Amino acid sequence: MDFLTLFLVYLCFVLIVTALLCLCSGRKESFLARSVNRASQVLSLVIPTQLQRLTQRVTHRGTPSLFHTRSCLFVVLHIALQAAVFGEYTWEVFGYCWELQFHLLLLLLPYLLLAGNVGCFLLCSRANPGIITKSNHASLVKVYAYDGVMFQRGTVCPTCTMEKPARSKHCSVCRTCVHRFDHHCVWLNNCVGASNAGWFLLYLLSLTATAAALAALTVAFLSRVVLLSNVMHSTYLDAQGQEHPVEIPFLVQHLFLTFPRIVFMLGFVILLTLVLGGYSAFSLYLAFTNQTTNEWCKSRRFGVSHHLSSQPPDRQLVYKNIYSKGIWRNLKEIFRPPTALERKKK
């Protein structure tokens, strides 16, 4: 089917672009910049000089400023995508489902989840993630113990010129050290640290639930339409004039031709549910084990070639998570970060 082929190409394109954005965001010189530079060198005899200069300005100035400085571009994109999806849901799906006598609470569920998601988004994006300053540095150093492997006492941040507290990291985007640093989220335009990790987890879970609710209601509407039309018991004629019973590929194409915007939105929210569901499961795993994304990534490298200076060179360094205290206490720490006074009492 031509439609199915184009739709699969669209899904693959979205996944590839997302992967490239993730890869580019972590490098000083992005993949996009290097590709454009190499192409301009090969085509330097054809491309005019002024166009080459313009391309260099875009790749050398625009790309680093996009991925390595705080920008509201992804926040605006985030809001635009939500507005487009809910606009289509309100304009068509909600009206059709109301005519088919769907329960009102089911139809209002995505809006309730959206309200909670927007609240978590604002609290997480506007909150102080746990920026380390000279005034709070002394107290934050005492919150977590140094494990001697991933976090060692006496390590000084070369930018902030302060000793790094355990579980902290300097964010090159925000240009500051963050207590219990998890990662910098471009969709929030803010870091995720000790002070807003709980709101980020709720934001991620509510966003996943919103996408899943939209997908489930849309599937329920299309299924009701198929049952009422009795199209599954019909037949169709192919290009050669031969009669065939209706199958799933033909049914999908038929629904797309009948409700193109709804089916397109359904494909997007299903993809979003799968991606966010996987990320939510990973974030819950980190919360249950009291790890951050930064710590999990760093722990993959230990036991291979890193050694403590006090250990023999032929002994592998094994990382052990000393911060995990059980699932419930770990979850409590996400939503109520410990202080130096609490650790002193313990």
mmCIF file of C-alpha atoms in Angstrom:
data_model
loop_
_atom_site.group_PDB
_atom_site.id
_atom_site.type_symbol
_atom_site.label_atom_id
_atom_site.label_comp_id
_atom_site.label_asym_id
_atom_site.label_seq_id
_atom_site.Cartn_x
_atom_site.Cartn_y
_atom_site.Cartn_z
ATOM 1 C CA MET A 1 0.000 0.000 0.000
ATOM 2 C CA ASP A 2 1.308 3.421 -0.939
ATOM 3 C CA PHE A 3 -0.167 5.029 2.162
ATOM 4 C CA LEU A 4 1.416 2.533 4.536
ATOM 5 C CA THR A 5 4.781 2.983 2.849
ATOM 6 C CA LEU A 6 4.624 6.764 3.145
ATOM 7 C CA PHE A 7 3.462 6.558 6.742
ATOM 8 C CA LEU A 8 6.329 4.240 7.689
ATOM 9 C CA VAL A 9 8.750 6.608 5.958
ATOM 10 C CA TYR A 10 7.289 9.455 8.011
ATOM 11 C CA LEU A 11 7.726 7.540 11.287
ATOM 12 C CA CYS A 12 11.308 6.608 10.400
ATOM 13 C CA PHE A 13 12.062 10.215 9.495
ATOM 14 C CA VAL A 14 10.767 11.441 12.868
ATOM 15 C CA LEU A 15 12.867 8.865 14.731
ATOM 16 C CA ILE A 16 16.014 9.672 12.726
ATOM 17 C CA VAL A 17 15.629 13.428 13.234
ATOM 18 C CA THR A 18 15.075 12.901 16.971
ATOM 19 C CA ALA A 19 18.181 10.715 17.219
ATOM 20 C CA LEU A 20 20.275 13.260 15.306
ATOM 21 C CA LEU A 21 19.111 16.062 17.585
ATOM 22 C CA CYS A 22 20.123 14.013 20.635
ATOM 23 C CA LEU A 23 23.531 13.243 19.129
ATOM 24 C CA CYS A 24 24.143 16.829 18.073
ATOM 25 C CA SER A 25 23.172 18.249 21.450
ATOM 26 C CA GLY A 26 26.087 16.580 23.220
ATOM 27 C CA ARG A 27 28.942 17.629 20.938
ATOM 28 C CA LYS A 28 30.849 20.837 20.593
ATOM 29 C CA GLU A 29 30.858 20.593 16.836
ATOM 30 C CA SER A 30 27.559 19.125 15.713
ATOM 31 C CA PHE A 31 27.080 16.430 13.113
ATOM 32 C CA LEU A 32 25.051 18.934 11.078
ATOM 33 C CA ALA A 33 27.862 21.474 11.059
ATOM 34 C CA ARG A 34 30.481 18.937 9.981
ATOM 35 C CA SER A 35 28.237 17.591 7.218
ATOM 36 C CA VAL A 36 27.507 21.029 5.814
ATOM 37 C CA ASN A 37 31.174 22.012 5.959
ATOM 38 C CA ARG A 38 32.262 18.891 4.069
ATOM 39 C CA ALA A 39 29.560 19.380 1.466
ATOM 40 C CA SER A 40 30.547 23.000 0.963
ATOM 41 C CA GLN A 41 34.192 21.965 0.470
ATOM 42 C CA VAL A 42 33.242 19.437 -2.197
ATOM 43 C CA LEU A 43 30.928 21.890 -3.981
ATOM 44 C CA SER A 44 33.132 24.956 -3.480
ATOM 45 C CA LEU A 45 33.584 25.329 -7.247
ATOM 46 C CA VAL A 46 29.824 25.492 -7.777
ATOM 47 C CA ILE A 47 28.471 27.293 -4.716
ATOM 48 C CA PRO A 48 28.917 31.095 -4.818
ATOM 49 C CA THR A 49 31.285 32.594 -2.288
ATOM 50 C CA GLN A 50 28.579 34.621 -0.557
ATOM 51 C CA LEU A 51 26.445 31.519 -0.080
ATOM 52 C CA GLN A 52 29.435 29.654 1.391
ATOM 53 C CA ARG A 53 29.993 32.448 3.907
ATOM 54 C CA LEU A 54 26.310 32.412 4.864
ATOM 55 C CA THR A 55 26.414 28.633 5.383
ATOM 56 C CA GLN A 56 29.480 28.907 7.600
ATOM 57 C CA ARG A 57 27.804 31.587 9.710
ATOM 58 C CA VAL A 58 24.735 29.424 10.213
ATOM 59 C CA THR A 59 26.657 26.269 11.126
ATOM 60 C CA HIS A 60 29.322 27.911 13.305
ATOM 61 C CA ARG A 61 27.060 30.399 15.098
ATOM 62 C CA GLY A 62 23.518 29.124 14.881
ATOM 63 C CA THR A 63 24.038 25.485 15.791
ATOM 64 C CA PRO A 64 26.209 25.973 18.893
ATOM 65 C CA SER A 65 23.873 28.715 20.136
ATOM 66 C CA LEU A 66 20.948 26.338 19.682
ATOM 67 C CA PHE A 67 22.348 23.349 21.568
ATOM 68 C CA HIS A 68 24.870 24.884 23.956
ATOM 69 C CA THR A 69 23.069 27.949 25.307
ATOM 70 C CA ARG A 70 19.688 28.305 26.967
ATOM 71 C CA SER A 71 16.998 28.820 24.350
ATOM 72 C CA CYS A 72 13.190 28.831 24.340
ATOM 73 C CA LEU A 73 13.032 27.236 20.873
ATOM 74 C CA PHE A 74 12.256 23.726 22.117
ATOM 75 C CA VAL A 75 9.809 25.091 24.701
ATOM 76 C CA VAL A 76 7.892 26.854 21.919
ATOM 77 C CA LEU A 77 8.018 23.670 19.820
ATOM 78 C CA HIS A 78 6.756 21.675 22.809
ATOM 79 C CA ILE A 79 3.787 24.031 23.260
ATOM 80 C CA ALA A 80 3.057 24.106 19.518
ATOM 81 C CA LEU A 81 2.914 20.300 19.305
ATOM 82 C CA GLN A 82 0.572 20.085 22.278
ATOM 83 C CA ALA A 83 -1.640 22.823 20.837
ATOM 84 C CA ALA A 84 -1.807 21.076 17.455
ATOM 85 C CA VAL A 85 -2.694 17.682 18.956
ATOM 86 C CA PHE A 86 -5.329 19.029 21.330
ATOM 87 C CA GLY A 87 -6.689 21.303 18.640
ATOM 88 C CA GLU A 88 -7.339 18.296 16.406
ATOM 89 C CA TYR A 89 -8.748 16.313 19.322
ATOM 90 C CA THR A 90 -11.134 19.115 20.263
ATOM 91 C CA TRP A 91 -12.106 19.965 16.692
ATOM 92 C CA GLU A 92 -12.920 16.468 15.454
ATOM 93 C CA VAL A 93 -12.433 13.550 17.867
ATOM 94 C CA PHE A 94 -14.304 15.132 20.787
ATOM 95 C CA GLY A 95 -17.265 16.106 18.573
ATOM 96 C CA TYR A 96 -17.534 12.730 16.894
ATOM 97 C CA CYS A 97 -17.241 10.864 20.197
ATOM 98 C CA TRP A 98 -19.917 13.077 21.733
ATOM 99 C CA GLU A 99 -22.264 12.224 18.870
ATOM 100 C CA LEU A 100 -21.502 8.520 19.427
ATOM 101 C CA GLN A 101 -22.466 8.985 23.107
ATOM 102 C CA PHE A 102 -19.074 8.405 24.700
ATOM 103 C CA HIS A 103 -19.022 9.077 28.445
ATOM 104 C CA LEU A 104 -18.250 12.721 29.189
ATOM 105 C CA LEU A 105 -15.626 11.912 31.852
ATOM 106 C CA LEU A 106 -13.662 9.845 29.335
ATOM 107 C CA LEU A 107 -13.712 12.710 26.855
ATOM 108 C CA LEU A 108 -12.567 15.194 29.529
ATOM 109 C CA LEU A 109 -9.766 12.935 30.827
ATOM 110 C CA PRO A 110 -7.117 14.234 28.348
ATOM 111 C CA TYR A 111 -7.878 17.824 29.380
ATOM 112 C CA LEU A 112 -7.496 16.956 33.069
ATOM 113 C CA LEU A 113 -4.181 15.234 32.369
ATOM 114 C CA LEU A 114 -3.097 18.223 30.275
ATOM 115 C CA ALA A 115 -3.839 20.601 33.153
ATOM 116 C CA GLY A 116 -1.712 18.525 35.508
ATOM 117 C CA ASN A 117 1.052 18.253 32.914
ATOM 118 C CA VAL A 118 1.123 22.012 32.326
ATOM 119 C CA GLY A 119 1.315 22.610 36.077
ATOM 120 C CA CYS A 120 4.259 20.207 36.458
ATOM 121 C CA PHE A 121 5.911 21.744 33.393
ATOM 122 C CA LEU A 122 5.727 25.263 34.833
ATOM 123 C CA LEU A 123 6.943 24.173 38.271
ATOM 124 C CA CYS A 124 9.825 22.180 36.809
ATOM 125 C CA SER A 125 10.927 24.732 34.223
ATOM 126 C CA ARG A 126 10.708 27.742 36.522
ATOM 127 C CA ALA A 127 12.172 26.097 39.624
ATOM 128 C CA ASN A 128 15.739 26.399 40.822
ATOM 129 C CA PRO A 129 17.168 22.925 40.105
ATOM 130 C CA GLY A 130 19.684 23.242 42.917
ATOM 131 C CA ILE A 131 22.255 25.757 41.722
ATOM 132 C CA ILE A 132 25.382 25.685 43.882
ATOM 133 C CA THR A 133 26.484 29.125 45.033
ATOM 134 C CA LYS A 134 29.078 30.349 47.480
ATOM 135 C CA SER A 135 26.384 30.912 50.097
ATOM 136 C CA ASN A 136 24.970 27.355 50.046
ATOM 137 C CA HIS A 137 28.142 25.499 49.033
ATOM 138 C CA ALA A 138 29.222 24.639 52.579
ATOM 139 C CA SER A 139 25.889 23.029 53.441
ATOM 140 C CA LEU A 140 25.504 21.124 50.138
ATOM 141 C CA VAL A 141 28.947 19.527 50.516
ATOM 142 C CA LYS A 142 27.664 17.777 53.653
ATOM 143 C CA VAL A 143 24.462 16.344 52.119
ATOM 144 C CA TYR A 144 25.897 13.320 50.282
ATOM 145 C CA ALA A 145 28.943 11.232 51.090
ATOM 146 C CA TYR A 146 31.751 10.836 48.551
ATOM 147 C CA ASP A 147 31.890 7.299 47.204
ATOM 148 C CA GLY A 148 35.582 7.582 46.280
ATOM 149 C CA VAL A 149 34.967 6.226 42.792
ATOM 150 C CA MET A 150 32.636 8.447 40.819
ATOM 151 C CA PHE A 151 32.739 11.354 43.273
ATOM 152 C CA GLN A 152 35.980 12.090 45.072
ATOM 153 C CA ARG A 153 36.632 14.666 47.721
ATOM 154 C CA GLY A 154 38.756 17.643 46.683
ATOM 155 C CA THR A 155 37.632 17.791 43.040
ATOM 156 C CA VAL A 156 37.301 21.459 42.068
ATOM 157 C CA CYS A 157 35.099 22.753 39.271
ATOM 158 C CA PRO A 158 37.443 24.693 36.943
ATOM 159 C CA THR A 159 34.648 27.089 35.936
ATOM 160 C CA CYS A 160 33.007 27.812 39.290
ATOM 161 C CA THR A 161 36.327 27.410 41.224
ATOM 162 C CA MET A 162 34.543 25.564 44.041
ATOM 163 C CA GLU A 163 34.889 22.032 45.367
ATOM 164 C CA LYS A 164 32.244 19.822 43.777
ATOM 165 C CA PRO A 165 29.762 18.324 46.258
ATOM 166 C CA ALA A 166 29.074 14.628 45.763
ATOM 167 C CA ARG A 167 26.518 13.915 42.984
ATOM 168 C CA SER A 168 26.899 17.417 41.523
ATOM 169 C CA LYS A 169 28.003 18.399 38.036
ATOM 170 C CA HIS A 170 28.720 21.568 36.104
ATOM 171 C CA CYS A 171 26.139 22.212 33.375
ATOM 172 C CA SER A 172 27.797 23.717 30.307
ATOM 173 C CA VAL A 173 24.442 25.058 29.071
ATOM 174 C CA CYS A 174 23.370 26.846 32.259
ATOM 175 C CA ARG A 175 27.050 27.532 33.114
ATOM 176 C CA THR A 176 26.678 26.626 36.748
ATOM 177 C CA CYS A 177 27.106 23.641 39.060
ATOM 178 C CA VAL A 178 23.899 21.820 39.981
ATOM 179 C CA HIS A 179 23.338 19.772 43.132
ATOM 180 C CA ARG A 180 22.386 16.122 42.402
ATOM 181 C CA PHE A 181 22.587 16.886 38.686
ATOM 182 C CA ASP A 182 20.489 14.605 36.480
ATOM 183 C CA HIS A 183 20.566 16.206 33.012
ATOM 184 C CA HIS A 184 19.791 19.403 31.145
ATOM 185 C CA CYS A 185 16.374 19.197 29.463
ATOM 186 C CA VAL A 186 16.026 21.373 26.360
ATOM 187 C CA TRP A 187 12.236 20.881 26.388
ATOM 188 C CA LEU A 188 12.104 22.574 29.805
ATOM 189 C CA ASN A 189 14.976 24.976 29.106
ATOM 190 C CA ASN A 190 16.261 24.111 32.552
ATOM 191 C CA CYS A 191 18.387 21.579 34.402
ATOM 192 C CA VAL A 192 16.905 18.706 36.348
ATOM 193 C CA GLY A 193 18.507 18.565 39.779
ATOM 194 C CA ALA A 194 17.762 17.919 43.426
ATOM 195 C CA SER A 195 15.114 20.630 43.778
ATOM 196 C CA ASN A 196 12.955 19.793 40.750
ATOM 197 C CA ALA A 197 13.589 16.089 40.090
ATOM 198 C CA GLY A 198 10.220 15.153 41.613
ATOM 199 C CA TRP A 199 8.346 17.634 39.439
ATOM 200 C CA PHE A 200 10.191 16.350 36.371
ATOM 201 C CA LEU A 201 9.165 12.767 37.116
ATOM 202 C CA LEU A 202 5.527 13.843 37.529
ATOM 203 C CA TYR A 203 5.761 15.914 34.356
ATOM 204 C CA LEU A 204 7.100 12.964 32.391
ATOM 205 C CA LEU A 205 4.496 10.532 33.744
ATOM 206 C CA SER A 206 1.612 12.959 33.129
ATOM 207 C CA LEU A 207 2.833 13.633 29.587
ATOM 208 C CA THR A 208 2.959 9.892 28.884
ATOM 209 C CA ALA A 209 -0.512 9.413 30.360
ATOM 210 C CA THR A 210 -1.868 12.287 28.255
ATOM 211 C CA ALA A 211 -0.527 10.820 25.026
ATOM 212 C CA ALA A 212 -1.808 7.358 25.971
ATOM 213 C CA ALA A 213 -5.279 8.703 26.786
ATOM 214 C CA LEU A 214 -5.469 10.540 23.458
ATOM 215 C CA ALA A 215 -4.366 7.425 21.587
ATOM 216 C CA ALA A 216 -6.844 5.177 23.432
ATOM 217 C CA LEU A 217 -9.810 7.498 22.824
ATOM 218 C CA THR A 218 -8.925 7.919 19.153
ATOM 219 C CA VAL A 219 -8.596 4.156 18.685
ATOM 220 C CA ALA A 220 -11.930 3.652 20.459
ATOM 221 C CA PHE A 221 -13.603 6.183 18.150
ATOM 222 C CA LEU A 222 -12.201 4.618 14.965
ATOM 223 C CA SER A 223 -13.118 1.137 16.206
ATOM 224 C CA ARG A 224 -16.694 2.289 16.843
ATOM 225 C CA VAL A 225 -16.857 3.754 13.338
ATOM 226 C CA VAL A 226 -15.622 0.479 11.807
ATOM 227 C CA LEU A 227 -18.171 -1.557 13.774
ATOM 228 C CA LEU A 228 -21.073 0.724 12.873
ATOM 229 C CA SER A 229 -20.156 0.821 9.178
ATOM 230 C CA ASN A 230 -19.755 -2.984 9.017
ATOM 231 C CA VAL A 231 -16.842 -2.420 6.636
ATOM 232 C CA MET A 232 -14.949 -5.506 7.834
ATOM 233 C CA HIS A 233 -17.606 -7.730 6.262
ATOM 234 C CA SER A 234 -17.383 -5.941 2.909
ATOM 235 C CA THR A 235 -15.231 -6.523 -0.172
ATOM 236 C CA TYR A 236 -13.293 -4.293 -2.557
ATOM 237 C CA LEU A 237 -12.013 -4.448 -6.138
ATOM 238 C CA ASP A 238 -8.289 -4.139 -6.809
ATOM 239 C CA ALA A 239 -6.678 -2.503 -9.854
ATOM 240 C CA GLN A 240 -7.182 -5.683 -11.887
ATOM 241 C CA GLY A 241 -10.865 -5.815 -11.038
ATOM 242 C CA GLN A 242 -10.575 -8.790 -8.693
ATOM 243 C CA GLU A 243 -12.706 -8.894 -5.557
ATOM 244 C CA HIS A 244 -10.991 -9.228 -2.165
ATOM 245 C CA PRO A 245 -12.233 -9.210 1.435
ATOM 246 C CA VAL A 246 -11.330 -6.155 3.491
ATOM 247 C CA GLU A 247 -8.061 -6.607 5.389
ATOM 248 C CA ILE A 248 -6.163 -4.474 7.877
ATOM 249 C CA PRO A 249 -3.960 -2.577 5.337
ATOM 250 C CA PHE A 250 -6.995 -1.649 3.246
ATOM 251 C CA LEU A 251 -8.916 -0.677 6.383
ATOM 252 C CA VAL A 252 -6.111 1.628 7.562
ATOM 253 C CA GLN A 253 -5.944 3.293 4.163
ATOM 254 C CA HIS A 254 -9.739 3.651 4.112
ATOM 255 C CA LEU A 255 -9.740 5.319 7.532
ATOM 256 C CA PHE A 256 -6.925 7.629 6.487
ATOM 257 C CA LEU A 257 -8.842 8.739 3.395
ATOM 258 C CA THR A 258 -11.980 9.259 5.507
ATOM 259 C CA PHE A 259 -10.353 10.866 8.576
ATOM 260 C CA PRO A 260 -6.880 11.946 7.392
ATOM 261 C CA ARG A 261 -6.086 14.377 10.209
ATOM 262 C CA ILE A 262 -7.336 12.011 12.917
ATOM 263 C CA VAL A 263 -5.300 9.042 11.640
ATOM 264 C CA PHE A 264 -2.221 11.241 11.256
ATOM 265 C CA MET A 265 -2.645 12.499 14.829
ATOM 266 C CA LEU A 266 -3.158 8.904 16.025
ATOM 267 C CA GLY A 267 0.123 7.786 14.463
ATOM 268 C CA PHE A 268 1.946 10.672 16.126
ATOM 269 C CA VAL A 269 0.510 10.111 19.620
ATOM 270 C CA ILE A 270 1.127 6.340 19.414
ATOM 271 C CA LEU A 271 4.772 6.991 18.541
ATOM 272 C CA LEU A 272 4.948 9.567 21.324
ATOM 273 C CA THR A 273 3.420 7.134 23.818
ATOM 274 C CA LEU A 274 5.977 4.462 22.974
ATOM 275 C CA VAL A 275 8.939 6.848 23.236
ATOM 276 C CA LEU A 276 7.717 8.533 26.416
ATOM 277 C CA GLY A 277 6.710 5.199 27.913
ATOM 278 C CA GLY A 278 10.221 3.846 27.491
ATOM 279 C CA TYR A 279 11.754 7.010 28.924
ATOM 280 C CA SER A 280 9.302 6.995 31.842
ATOM 281 C CA ALA A 281 10.197 3.384 32.648
ATOM 282 C CA PHE A 282 13.891 4.308 32.620
ATOM 283 C CA SER A 283 13.259 7.346 34.853
ATOM 284 C CA LEU A 284 11.282 5.212 37.317
ATOM 285 C CA TYR A 285 14.150 2.722 37.412
ATOM 286 C CA LEU A 286 16.554 5.554 38.245
ATOM 287 C CA ALA A 287 14.195 6.834 40.947
ATOM 288 C CA PHE A 288 13.745 3.375 42.495
ATOM 289 C CA THR A 289 17.522 2.855 42.636
ATOM 290 C CA ASN A 290 18.357 6.453 43.635
ATOM 291 C CA GLN A 291 20.483 7.186 40.590
ATOM 292 C CA THR A 292 20.658 10.140 38.248
ATOM 293 C CA THR A 293 21.004 10.001 34.490
ATOM 294 C CA ASN A 294 24.492 11.467 34.838
ATOM 295 C CA GLU A 295 25.493 8.781 37.355
ATOM 296 C CA TRP A 296 24.001 5.957 35.297
ATOM 297 C CA CYS A 297 25.924 7.066 32.193
ATOM 298 C CA LYS A 298 29.170 7.416 34.136
ATOM 299 C CA SER A 299 28.768 4.040 35.832
ATOM 300 C CA ARG A 300 28.819 2.321 32.404
ATOM 301 C CA ARG A 301 32.462 3.342 32.045
ATOM 302 C CA PHE A 302 33.749 2.054 35.355
ATOM 303 C CA GLY A 303 35.386 -1.343 35.625
ATOM 304 C CA VAL A 304 37.054 -0.994 32.218
ATOM 305 C CA SER A 305 39.949 1.406 32.302
ATOM 306 C CA HIS A 306 39.480 3.741 35.297
ATOM 307 C CA HIS A 307 41.428 3.091 38.487
ATOM 308 C CA LEU A 308 41.728 4.758 41.847
ATOM 309 C CA SER A 309 45.119 6.229 42.569
ATOM 310 C CA SER A 310 45.255 4.303 45.873
ATOM 311 C CA GLN A 311 44.600 0.935 44.207
ATOM 312 C CA PRO A 312 47.056 -1.284 42.329
ATOM 313 C CA PRO A 313 47.101 -0.554 38.572
ATOM 314 C CA ASP A 314 46.115 -4.132 37.738
ATOM 315 C CA ARG A 315 42.945 -4.009 39.824
ATOM 316 C CA GLN A 316 39.739 -2.978 38.120
ATOM 317 C CA LEU A 317 37.678 -0.230 39.691
ATOM 318 C CA VAL A 318 34.150 -1.423 40.484
ATOM 319 C CA TYR A 319 31.435 1.161 41.046
ATOM 320 C CA LYS A 320 28.814 0.528 43.734
ATOM 321 C CA ASN A 321 25.783 2.746 44.298
ATOM 322 C CA ILE A 322 26.028 3.798 47.945
ATOM 323 C CA TYR A 323 23.062 6.174 47.764
ATOM 324 C CA SER A 324 20.282 3.603 47.375
ATOM 325 C CA LYS A 325 18.291 3.081 50.594
ATOM 326 C CA GLY A 326 15.364 1.014 49.363
ATOM 327 C CA ILE A 327 12.572 1.805 46.937
ATOM 328 C CA TRP A 328 10.321 3.800 49.244
ATOM 329 C CA ARG A 329 13.096 5.859 50.824
ATOM 330 C CA ASN A 330 14.563 6.492 47.376
ATOM 331 C CA LEU A 331 11.215 7.774 46.097
ATOM 332 C CA LYS A 332 10.846 9.935 49.193
ATOM 333 C CA GLU A 333 14.247 11.462 48.499
ATOM 334 C CA ILE A 334 13.172 12.401 44.965
ATOM 335 C CA PHE A 335 10.269 14.489 46.242
ATOM 336 C CA ARG A 336 11.908 15.622 49.473
ATOM 337 C CA PRO A 337 15.655 16.088 48.964
ATOM 338 C CA PRO A 338 17.771 15.547 52.104
ATOM 339 C CA THR A 339 19.624 18.376 53.796
ATOM 340 C CA ALA A 340 22.896 18.505 55.651
ATOM 341 C CA LEU A 341 21.036 18.688 58.980
ATOM 342 C CA GLU A 342 19.083 15.473 58.259
ATOM 343 C CA ARG A 343 22.252 13.590 57.344
ATOM 344 C CA LYS A 344 23.928 14.771 60.550
ATOM 345 C CA LYS A 345 21.001 13.396 62.613
ATOM 346 C CA LYS A 346 21.214 10.019 60.849
#
